[in-house]
Tab-separated table of C-alpha atoms in Angstrom:
chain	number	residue	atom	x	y	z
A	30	UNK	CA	81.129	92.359	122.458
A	31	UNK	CA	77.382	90.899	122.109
A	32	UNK	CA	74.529	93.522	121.966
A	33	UNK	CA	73.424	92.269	125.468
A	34	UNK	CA	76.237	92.541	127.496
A	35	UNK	CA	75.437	93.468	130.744
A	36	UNK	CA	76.285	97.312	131.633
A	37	UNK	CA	75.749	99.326	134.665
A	38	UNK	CA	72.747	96.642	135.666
A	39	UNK	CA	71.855	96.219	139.864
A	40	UNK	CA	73.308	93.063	141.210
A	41	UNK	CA	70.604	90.966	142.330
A	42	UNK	CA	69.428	90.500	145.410
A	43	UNK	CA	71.043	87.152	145.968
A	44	UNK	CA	74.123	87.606	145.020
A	45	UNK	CA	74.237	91.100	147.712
A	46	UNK	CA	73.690	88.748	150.407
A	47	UNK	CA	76.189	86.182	149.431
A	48	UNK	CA	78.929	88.956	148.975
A	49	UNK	CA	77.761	89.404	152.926
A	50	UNK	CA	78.923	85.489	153.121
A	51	UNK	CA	81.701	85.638	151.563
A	52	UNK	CA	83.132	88.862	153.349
A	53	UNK	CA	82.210	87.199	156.655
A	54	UNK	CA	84.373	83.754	155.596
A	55	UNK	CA	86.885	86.278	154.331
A	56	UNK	CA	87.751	87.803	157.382
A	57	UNK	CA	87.207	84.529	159.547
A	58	UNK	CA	90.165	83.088	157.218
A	59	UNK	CA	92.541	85.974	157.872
A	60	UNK	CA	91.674	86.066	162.122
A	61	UNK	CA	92.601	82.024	161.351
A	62	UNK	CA	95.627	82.201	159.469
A	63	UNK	CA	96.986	85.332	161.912
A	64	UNK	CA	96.657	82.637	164.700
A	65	UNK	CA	97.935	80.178	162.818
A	66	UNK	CA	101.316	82.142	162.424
A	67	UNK	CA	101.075	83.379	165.559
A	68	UNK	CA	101.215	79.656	166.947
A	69	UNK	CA	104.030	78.712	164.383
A	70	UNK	CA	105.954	81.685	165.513
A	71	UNK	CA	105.987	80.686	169.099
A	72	UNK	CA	107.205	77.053	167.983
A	73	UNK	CA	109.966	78.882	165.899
A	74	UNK	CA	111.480	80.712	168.957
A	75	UNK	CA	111.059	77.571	170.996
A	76	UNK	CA	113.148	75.561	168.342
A	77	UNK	CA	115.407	78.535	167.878
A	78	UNK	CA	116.536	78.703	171.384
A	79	UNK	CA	116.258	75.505	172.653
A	80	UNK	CA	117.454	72.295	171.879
A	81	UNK	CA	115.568	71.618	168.506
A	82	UNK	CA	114.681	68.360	166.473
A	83	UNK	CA	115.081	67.687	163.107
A	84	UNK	CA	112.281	68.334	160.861
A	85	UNK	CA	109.806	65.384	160.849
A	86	UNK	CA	108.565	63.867	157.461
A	87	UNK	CA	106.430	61.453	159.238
A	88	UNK	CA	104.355	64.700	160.426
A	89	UNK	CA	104.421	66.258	157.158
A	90	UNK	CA	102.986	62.914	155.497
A	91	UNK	CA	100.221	63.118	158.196
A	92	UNK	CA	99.559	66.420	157.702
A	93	UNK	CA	98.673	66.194	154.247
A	94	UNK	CA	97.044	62.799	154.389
A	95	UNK	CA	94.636	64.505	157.268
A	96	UNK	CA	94.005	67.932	155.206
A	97	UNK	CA	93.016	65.462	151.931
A	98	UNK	CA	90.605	63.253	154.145
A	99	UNK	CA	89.284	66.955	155.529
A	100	UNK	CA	88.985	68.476	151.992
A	101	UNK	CA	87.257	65.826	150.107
A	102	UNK	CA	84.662	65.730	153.250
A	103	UNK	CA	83.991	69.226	153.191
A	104	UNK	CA	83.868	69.556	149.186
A	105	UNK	CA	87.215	71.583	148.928
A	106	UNK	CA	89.218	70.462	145.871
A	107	UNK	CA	91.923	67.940	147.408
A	108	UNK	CA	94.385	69.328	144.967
A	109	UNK	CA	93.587	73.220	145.897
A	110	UNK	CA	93.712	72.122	149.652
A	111	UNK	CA	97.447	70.626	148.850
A	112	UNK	CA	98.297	73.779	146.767
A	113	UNK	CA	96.865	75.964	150.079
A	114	UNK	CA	98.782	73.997	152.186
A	115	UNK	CA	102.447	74.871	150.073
A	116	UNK	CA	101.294	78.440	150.467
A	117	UNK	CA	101.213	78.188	154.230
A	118	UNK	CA	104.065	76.116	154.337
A	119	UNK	CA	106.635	78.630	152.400
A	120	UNK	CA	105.297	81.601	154.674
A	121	UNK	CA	106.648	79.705	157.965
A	122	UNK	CA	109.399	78.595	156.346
A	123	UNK	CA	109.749	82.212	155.788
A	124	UNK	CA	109.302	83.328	159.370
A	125	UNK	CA	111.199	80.593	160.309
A	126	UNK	CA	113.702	81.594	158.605
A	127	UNK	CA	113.702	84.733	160.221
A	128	UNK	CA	112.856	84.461	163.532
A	129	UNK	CA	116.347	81.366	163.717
A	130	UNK	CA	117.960	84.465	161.916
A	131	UNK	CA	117.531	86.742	165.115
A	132	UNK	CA	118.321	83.902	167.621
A	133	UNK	CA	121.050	82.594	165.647
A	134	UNK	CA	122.709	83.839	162.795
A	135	UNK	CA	124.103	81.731	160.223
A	136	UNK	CA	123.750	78.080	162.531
A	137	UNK	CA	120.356	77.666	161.559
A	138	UNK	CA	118.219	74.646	162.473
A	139	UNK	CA	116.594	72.070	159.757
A	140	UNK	CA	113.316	73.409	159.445
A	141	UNK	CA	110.311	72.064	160.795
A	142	UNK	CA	107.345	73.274	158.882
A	143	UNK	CA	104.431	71.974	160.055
A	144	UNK	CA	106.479	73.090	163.851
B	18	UNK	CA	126.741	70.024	160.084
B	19	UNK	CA	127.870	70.778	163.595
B	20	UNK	CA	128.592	68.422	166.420
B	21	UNK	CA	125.125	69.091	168.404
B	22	UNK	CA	123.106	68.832	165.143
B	23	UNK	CA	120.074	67.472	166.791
B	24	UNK	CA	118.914	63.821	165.932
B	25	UNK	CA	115.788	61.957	167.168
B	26	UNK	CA	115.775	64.122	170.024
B	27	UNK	CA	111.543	63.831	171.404
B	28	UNK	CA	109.741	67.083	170.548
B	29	UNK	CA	109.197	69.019	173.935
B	30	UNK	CA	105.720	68.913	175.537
B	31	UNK	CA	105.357	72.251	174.539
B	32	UNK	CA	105.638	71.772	170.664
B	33	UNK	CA	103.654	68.787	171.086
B	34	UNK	CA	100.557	71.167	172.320
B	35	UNK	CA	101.024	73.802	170.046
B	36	UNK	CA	101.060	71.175	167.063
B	37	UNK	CA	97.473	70.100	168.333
B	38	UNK	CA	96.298	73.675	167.858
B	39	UNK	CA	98.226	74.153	164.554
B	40	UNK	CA	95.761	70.808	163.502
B	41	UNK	CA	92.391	72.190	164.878
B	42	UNK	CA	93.432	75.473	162.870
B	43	UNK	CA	94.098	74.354	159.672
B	44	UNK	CA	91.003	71.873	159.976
B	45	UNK	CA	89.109	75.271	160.076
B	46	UNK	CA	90.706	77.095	157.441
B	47	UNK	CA	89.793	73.888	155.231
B	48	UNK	CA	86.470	73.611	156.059
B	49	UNK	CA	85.913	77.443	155.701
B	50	UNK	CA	87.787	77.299	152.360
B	51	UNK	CA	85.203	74.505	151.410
B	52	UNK	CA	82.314	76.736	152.336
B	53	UNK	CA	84.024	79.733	150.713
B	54	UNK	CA	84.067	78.366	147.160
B	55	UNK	CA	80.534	76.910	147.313
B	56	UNK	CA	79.257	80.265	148.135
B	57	UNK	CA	81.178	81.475	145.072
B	58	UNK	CA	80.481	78.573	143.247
B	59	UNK	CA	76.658	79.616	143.495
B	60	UNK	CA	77.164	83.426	142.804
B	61	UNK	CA	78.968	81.860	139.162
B	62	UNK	CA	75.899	80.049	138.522
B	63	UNK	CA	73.407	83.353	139.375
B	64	UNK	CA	75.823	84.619	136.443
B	65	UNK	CA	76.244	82.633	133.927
B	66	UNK	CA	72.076	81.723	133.790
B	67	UNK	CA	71.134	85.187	134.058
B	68	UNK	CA	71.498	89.085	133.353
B	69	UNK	CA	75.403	89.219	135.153
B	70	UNK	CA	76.040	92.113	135.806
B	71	UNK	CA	80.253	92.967	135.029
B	72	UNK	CA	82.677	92.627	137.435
B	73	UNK	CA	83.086	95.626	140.058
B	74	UNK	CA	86.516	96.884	140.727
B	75	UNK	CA	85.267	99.292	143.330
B	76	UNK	CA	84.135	96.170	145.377
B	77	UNK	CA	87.546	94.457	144.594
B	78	UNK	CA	89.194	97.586	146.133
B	79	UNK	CA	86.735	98.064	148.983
B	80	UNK	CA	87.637	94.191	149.919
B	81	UNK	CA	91.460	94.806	149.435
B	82	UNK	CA	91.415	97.258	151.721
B	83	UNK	CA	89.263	95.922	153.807
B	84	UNK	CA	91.521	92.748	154.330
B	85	UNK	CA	94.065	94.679	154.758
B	86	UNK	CA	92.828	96.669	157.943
B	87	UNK	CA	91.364	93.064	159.368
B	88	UNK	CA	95.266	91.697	158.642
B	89	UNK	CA	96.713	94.723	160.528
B	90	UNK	CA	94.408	94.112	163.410
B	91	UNK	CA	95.069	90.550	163.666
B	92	UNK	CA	98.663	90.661	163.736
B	93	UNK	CA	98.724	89.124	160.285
B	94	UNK	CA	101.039	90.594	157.609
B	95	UNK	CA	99.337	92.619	155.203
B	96	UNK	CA	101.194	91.685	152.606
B	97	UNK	CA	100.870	88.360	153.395
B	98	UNK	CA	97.032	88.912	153.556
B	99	UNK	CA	96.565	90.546	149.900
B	100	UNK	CA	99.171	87.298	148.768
B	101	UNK	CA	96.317	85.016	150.242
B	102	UNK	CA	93.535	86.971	148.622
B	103	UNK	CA	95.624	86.744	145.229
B	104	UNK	CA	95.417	83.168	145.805
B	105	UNK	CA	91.869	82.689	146.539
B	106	UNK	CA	91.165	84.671	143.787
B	107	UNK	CA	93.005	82.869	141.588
B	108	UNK	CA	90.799	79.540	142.239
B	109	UNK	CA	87.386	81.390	142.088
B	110	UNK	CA	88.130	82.658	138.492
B	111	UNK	CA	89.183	79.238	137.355
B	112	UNK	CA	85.557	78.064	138.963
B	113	UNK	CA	84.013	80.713	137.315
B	114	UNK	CA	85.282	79.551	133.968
B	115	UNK	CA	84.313	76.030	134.555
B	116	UNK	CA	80.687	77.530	135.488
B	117	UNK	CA	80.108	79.809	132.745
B	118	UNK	CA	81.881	76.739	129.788
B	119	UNK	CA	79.008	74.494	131.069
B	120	UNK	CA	76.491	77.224	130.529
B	121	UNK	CA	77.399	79.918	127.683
B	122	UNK	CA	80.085	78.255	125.977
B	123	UNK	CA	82.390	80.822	124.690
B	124	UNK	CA	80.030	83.800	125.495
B	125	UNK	CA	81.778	84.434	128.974
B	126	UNK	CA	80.092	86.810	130.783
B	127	UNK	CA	83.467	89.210	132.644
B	128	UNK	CA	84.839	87.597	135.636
B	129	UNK	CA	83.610	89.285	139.046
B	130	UNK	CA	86.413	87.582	141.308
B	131	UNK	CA	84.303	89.069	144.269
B	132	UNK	CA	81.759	87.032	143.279
């Protein structure tokens, strides 16, 4: 420990009102990612009881092509975009997973993660 | 594999739209991502050039729950919500040791993950 490390001192001013910014992004990412699974969930019960396609690599290969191009225009780390993208990905896999489960026990379709 | 495995069967109009809105989603959550971590990215820089104040676990709890009401509201699943604010987290304190190498060297001020 240095003789200067910072205690019990205020936060500064600036930092106050981006922890207002970053609360507001915060929530606008979860409201986002609930739709999100809300729209992969309706795809899952559609593909669950219905006659379903195969998965598509072609769409997965766009998918992450397109959130690359997106990332490195908006100044988001390509490689954290890719990791966020995994992330998603094994969460509908998950509810996937679940929702062919209900509709279908053990004859489960190939899954389709980007739906 | 069954008999009725499905094959190159074309993905129902229905998908099709929903896919479109999947895209226009995760094209938000990147570009909110992006503007995420530069808001961060700018609170590591307040702290590593000045008086930083230490990290503040009540404002780590406050955003936990927090997140987790906004997930329950949404329809997302909480759990699912504090995985995703695990993982943000996660990036922000590896930015915040880039920030503070390049300006204190080993004399790391503590990590506020809340920024």
């Amino acid at each position: 420990m240095s003789d200067n490390e910072p205690t019990s001192a205020p936060v500064p001013s600036e930092i106050i009102r981006l922890r207002g910014s970053i609360d507001n992004i915060d929530a606008a990412l979860v409201y986002l990612l609930a739709e999100r699974f809300r729209v992969t969930r309706r795809v899952g019960e559609l593909k669950a009881v219905g006659g379903l396609p195969p998965a598509d690599p072609a769409r997965e290969q766009e998918q992450i092509a397109r959130l690359t191009s997106i990332a490195e225009e908006s100044g988001l780390d390509p490689e954290f975009a890719e990791q966020f993208r995994q992330f998603i990905v094994s969460e509908v896999i998950r509810h996937h997973e679940l929702i062919a489960a209900q509709h279908k026990g053990d004859n489960l379709p190939e899954v389709d993660t980007y739906a």
